[in-house]
Amino acid sequence: METDSEACPITPVVDIVFSRWTTPILWSLHNHGRQRFSELERRIGGITAKVLTQRLRQLERDGLVARTYTPEIPPRVEYEITPLGRSLGPLFHHLSEWALTNLPAVDSARTEYDGSGRPRP
């Protein structure tokens, strides 16, 4: 029997990179460089401190984000994207281009579907 990752080899990548908050975190770190927790929280918007902490820990565990602790008063903790995380840049670029090109067609298809009387998914 074939597992999900054998049937679709990108499934593990999607699980790592495209969770609800992971993409905005990586996008922000990629585009704005090293940031403190509060900067990330402000730039992303709508994320709770608890969830941001959980996602950053997971991204650090996955090797996509590095955490730097500087023992000063008050302590300084900064996050930055690692070379492994930065290697996702072309993927994000292609997805961004796809979105700009194709999301209007997706919106049109949704409008047409919703107007057809078929039940919404």
PDB file of C-alpha atoms in Angstrom:
ATOM      1  CA  MET A   1       0.000   0.000   0.000  1.00  0.00           C
ATOM      2  CA  GLU A   2       1.267   3.446  -0.957  1.00  0.00           C
ATOM      3  CA  THR A   3       1.679   6.104   1.738  1.00  0.00           C
ATOM      4  CA  ASP A   4       0.637   9.730   1.182  1.00  0.00           C
ATOM      5  CA  SER A   5       4.260  10.820   0.746  1.00  0.00           C
ATOM      6  CA  GLU A   6       4.828   8.087  -1.857  1.00  0.00           C
ATOM      7  CA  ALA A   7       1.643   8.994  -3.731  1.00  0.00           C
ATOM      8  CA  CYS A   8       2.542  12.705  -3.632  1.00  0.00           C
ATOM      9  CA  PRO A   9       6.195  13.388  -2.817  1.00  0.00           C
ATOM     10  CA  ILE A  10       5.526  17.048  -1.959  1.00  0.00           C
ATOM     11  CA  THR A  11       3.160  16.197   0.912  1.00  0.00           C
ATOM     12  CA  PRO A  12       5.927  16.414   3.564  1.00  0.00           C
ATOM     13  CA  VAL A  13       7.004  19.807   2.162  1.00  0.00           C
ATOM     14  CA  VAL A  14       3.444  21.107   2.257  1.00  0.00           C
ATOM     15  CA  ASP A  15       3.112  19.868   5.849  1.00  0.00           C
ATOM     16  CA  ILE A  16       6.307  21.721   6.865  1.00  0.00           C
ATOM     17  CA  VAL A  17       5.992  24.954   4.912  1.00  0.00           C
ATOM     18  CA  PHE A  18       2.332  25.663   4.290  1.00  0.00           C
ATOM     19  CA  SER A  19       0.684  25.483   7.672  1.00  0.00           C
ATOM     20  CA  ARG A  20      -1.546  28.394   8.689  1.00  0.00           C
ATOM     21  CA  TRP A  21       1.196  30.681  10.077  1.00  0.00           C
ATOM     22  CA  THR A  22       4.431  29.200   8.794  1.00  0.00           C
ATOM     23  CA  THR A  23       4.290  30.835   5.377  1.00  0.00           C
ATOM     24  CA  PRO A  24       3.779  34.401   6.712  1.00  0.00           C
ATOM     25  CA  ILE A  25       6.603  33.899   9.233  1.00  0.00           C
ATOM     26  CA  LEU A  26       9.040  32.672   6.578  1.00  0.00           C
ATOM     27  CA  TRP A  27       7.884  35.365   4.144  1.00  0.00           C
ATOM     28  CA  SER A  28       8.485  38.095   6.729  1.00  0.00           C
ATOM     29  CA  LEU A  29      11.913  36.797   7.714  1.00  0.00           C
ATOM     30  CA  HIS A  30      12.904  36.349   4.078  1.00  0.00           C
ATOM     31  CA  ASN A  31      11.789  39.858   3.080  1.00  0.00           C
ATOM     32  CA  HIS A  32      12.724  41.839   6.208  1.00  0.00           C
ATOM     33  CA  GLY A  33      15.703  39.919   7.588  1.00  0.00           C
ATOM     34  CA  ARG A  34      16.489  39.328  11.245  1.00  0.00           C
ATOM     35  CA  GLN A  35      13.660  40.373  13.563  1.00  0.00           C
ATOM     36  CA  ARG A  36      12.729  40.383  17.194  1.00  0.00           C
ATOM     37  CA  PHE A  37       9.623  38.501  18.306  1.00  0.00           C
ATOM     38  CA  SER A  38       7.549  41.678  18.671  1.00  0.00           C
ATOM     39  CA  GLU A  39       8.518  42.858  15.162  1.00  0.00           C
ATOM     40  CA  LEU A  40       7.416  39.544  13.665  1.00  0.00           C
ATOM     41  CA  GLU A  41       4.193  39.578  15.636  1.00  0.00           C
ATOM     42  CA  ARG A  42       3.413  43.116  14.437  1.00  0.00           C
ATOM     43  CA  ARG A  43       4.304  42.425  10.784  1.00  0.00           C
ATOM     44  CA  ILE A  44       2.267  39.224  10.593  1.00  0.00           C
ATOM     45  CA  GLY A  45      -0.804  40.556  12.413  1.00  0.00           C
ATOM     46  CA  GLY A  46      -3.602  38.408  13.812  1.00  0.00           C
ATOM     47  CA  ILE A  47      -1.291  35.748  15.252  1.00  0.00           C
ATOM     48  CA  THR A  48      -1.250  35.163  18.999  1.00  0.00           C
ATOM     49  CA  ALA A  49       2.015  35.186  20.913  1.00  0.00           C
ATOM     50  CA  LYS A  50       1.443  31.544  21.878  1.00  0.00           C
ATOM     51  CA  VAL A  51       0.991  30.407  18.268  1.00  0.00           C
ATOM     52  CA  LEU A  52       3.942  32.495  17.058  1.00  0.00           C
ATOM     53  CA  THR A  53       6.124  30.914  19.736  1.00  0.00           C
ATOM     54  CA  GLN A  54       4.979  27.405  18.738  1.00  0.00           C
ATOM     55  CA  ARG A  55       5.550  28.027  15.020  1.00  0.00           C
ATOM     56  CA  LEU A  56       8.990  29.585  15.582  1.00  0.00           C
ATOM     57  CA  ARG A  57      10.047  26.602  17.709  1.00  0.00           C
ATOM     58  CA  GLN A  58       8.867  24.196  14.993  1.00  0.00           C
ATOM     59  CA  LEU A  59      10.638  26.177  12.268  1.00  0.00           C
ATOM     60  CA  GLU A  60      13.804  26.201  14.379  1.00  0.00           C
ATOM     61  CA  ARG A  61      13.486  22.436  14.853  1.00  0.00           C
ATOM     62  CA  ASP A  62      13.030  21.992  11.075  1.00  0.00           C
ATOM     63  CA  GLY A  63      16.169  24.062  10.429  1.00  0.00           C
ATOM     64  CA  LEU A  64      14.332  26.844   8.579  1.00  0.00           C
ATOM     65  CA  VAL A  65      14.718  29.555  11.251  1.00  0.00           C
ATOM     66  CA  ALA A  66      17.599  30.372  13.596  1.00  0.00           C
ATOM     67  CA  ARG A  67      17.093  31.898  17.038  1.00  0.00           C
ATOM     68  CA  THR A  68      19.786  34.136  18.505  1.00  0.00           C
ATOM     69  CA  TYR A  69      19.775  34.939  22.216  1.00  0.00           C
ATOM     70  CA  THR A  70      21.841  37.909  23.399  1.00  0.00           C
ATOM     71  CA  PRO A  71      22.235  38.106  27.186  1.00  0.00           C
ATOM     72  CA  GLU A  72      21.716  41.796  27.835  1.00  0.00           C
ATOM     73  CA  ILE A  73      19.233  43.706  29.966  1.00  0.00           C
ATOM     74  CA  PRO A  74      16.541  43.086  28.841  1.00  0.00           C
ATOM     75  CA  PRO A  75      17.520  39.892  26.999  1.00  0.00           C
ATOM     76  CA  ARG A  76      17.468  40.198  23.218  1.00  0.00           C
ATOM     77  CA  VAL A  77      16.069  37.331  21.142  1.00  0.00           C
ATOM     78  CA  GLU A  78      16.070  37.578  17.360  1.00  0.00           C
ATOM     79  CA  TYR A  79      14.966  35.255  14.594  1.00  0.00           C
ATOM     80  CA  GLU A  80      16.272  34.948  11.075  1.00  0.00           C
ATOM     81  CA  ILE A  81      15.743  32.654   8.158  1.00  0.00           C
ATOM     82  CA  THR A  82      18.479  30.065   7.638  1.00  0.00           C
ATOM     83  CA  PRO A  83      20.064  29.181   4.295  1.00  0.00           C
ATOM     84  CA  LEU A  84      17.748  26.149   4.210  1.00  0.00           C
ATOM     85  CA  GLY A  85      14.745  28.407   4.768  1.00  0.00           C
ATOM     86  CA  ARG A  86      16.074  30.901   2.211  1.00  0.00           C
ATOM     87  CA  SER A  87      16.214  28.084  -0.344  1.00  0.00           C
ATOM     88  CA  LEU A  88      12.394  28.217  -0.332  1.00  0.00           C
ATOM     89  CA  GLY A  89      12.562  31.726  -1.860  1.00  0.00           C
ATOM     90  CA  PRO A  90      12.160  30.569  -5.488  1.00  0.00           C
ATOM     91  CA  LEU A  91       9.154  28.468  -4.484  1.00  0.00           C
ATOM     92  CA  PHE A  92       7.522  31.476  -2.802  1.00  0.00           C
ATOM     93  CA  HIS A  93       8.381  33.629  -5.822  1.00  0.00           C
ATOM     94  CA  HIS A  94       6.694  31.178  -8.210  1.00  0.00           C
ATOM     95  CA  LEU A  95       3.640  30.905  -5.962  1.00  0.00           C
ATOM     96  CA  SER A  96       3.437  34.695  -5.755  1.00  0.00           C
ATOM     97  CA  GLU A  97       3.570  34.968  -9.549  1.00  0.00           C
ATOM     98  CA  TRP A  98       0.939  32.243  -9.857  1.00  0.00           C
ATOM     99  CA  ALA A  99      -1.294  34.107  -7.417  1.00  0.00           C
ATOM    100  CA  LEU A 100      -1.004  37.399  -9.293  1.00  0.00           C
ATOM    101  CA  THR A 101      -1.715  35.695 -12.609  1.00  0.00           C
ATOM    102  CA  ASN A 102      -4.397  33.206 -11.590  1.00  0.00           C
ATOM    103  CA  LEU A 103      -6.306  34.373  -8.510  1.00  0.00           C
ATOM    104  CA  PRO A 104      -8.621  36.571 -10.609  1.00  0.00           C
ATOM    105  CA  ALA A 105      -9.606  33.428 -12.562  1.00  0.00           C
ATOM    106  CA  VAL A 106     -10.165  31.569  -9.276  1.00  0.00           C
ATOM    107  CA  ASP A 107     -12.398  34.408  -8.055  1.00  0.00           C
ATOM    108  CA  SER A 108     -14.359  34.295 -11.335  1.00  0.00           C
ATOM    109  CA  ALA A 109     -14.776  30.527 -11.094  1.00  0.00           C
ATOM    110  CA  ARG A 110     -16.028  30.858  -7.521  1.00  0.00           C
ATOM    111  CA  THR A 111     -18.503  33.558  -8.485  1.00  0.00           C
ATOM    112  CA  GLU A 112     -19.783  31.427 -11.368  1.00  0.00           C
ATOM    113  CA  TYR A 113     -20.028  28.335  -9.152  1.00  0.00           C
ATOM    114  CA  ASP A 114     -21.791  30.233  -6.348  1.00  0.00           C
ATOM    115  CA  GLY A 115     -24.286  31.692  -8.855  1.00  0.00           C
ATOM    116  CA  SER A 116     -25.094  28.301 -10.344  1.00  0.00           C
ATOM    117  CA  GLY A 117     -27.182  27.175  -7.397  1.00  0.00           C
ATOM    118  CA  ARG A 118     -24.807  24.344  -6.531  1.00  0.00           C
ATOM    119  CA  PRO A 119     -24.095  23.927  -2.834  1.00  0.00           C
ATOM    120  CA  ARG A 120     -20.906  25.538  -1.567  1.00  0.00           C
ATOM    121  CA  PRO A 121     -18.224  23.105  -0.442  1.00  0.00           C
TER     122      PRO A 121
END
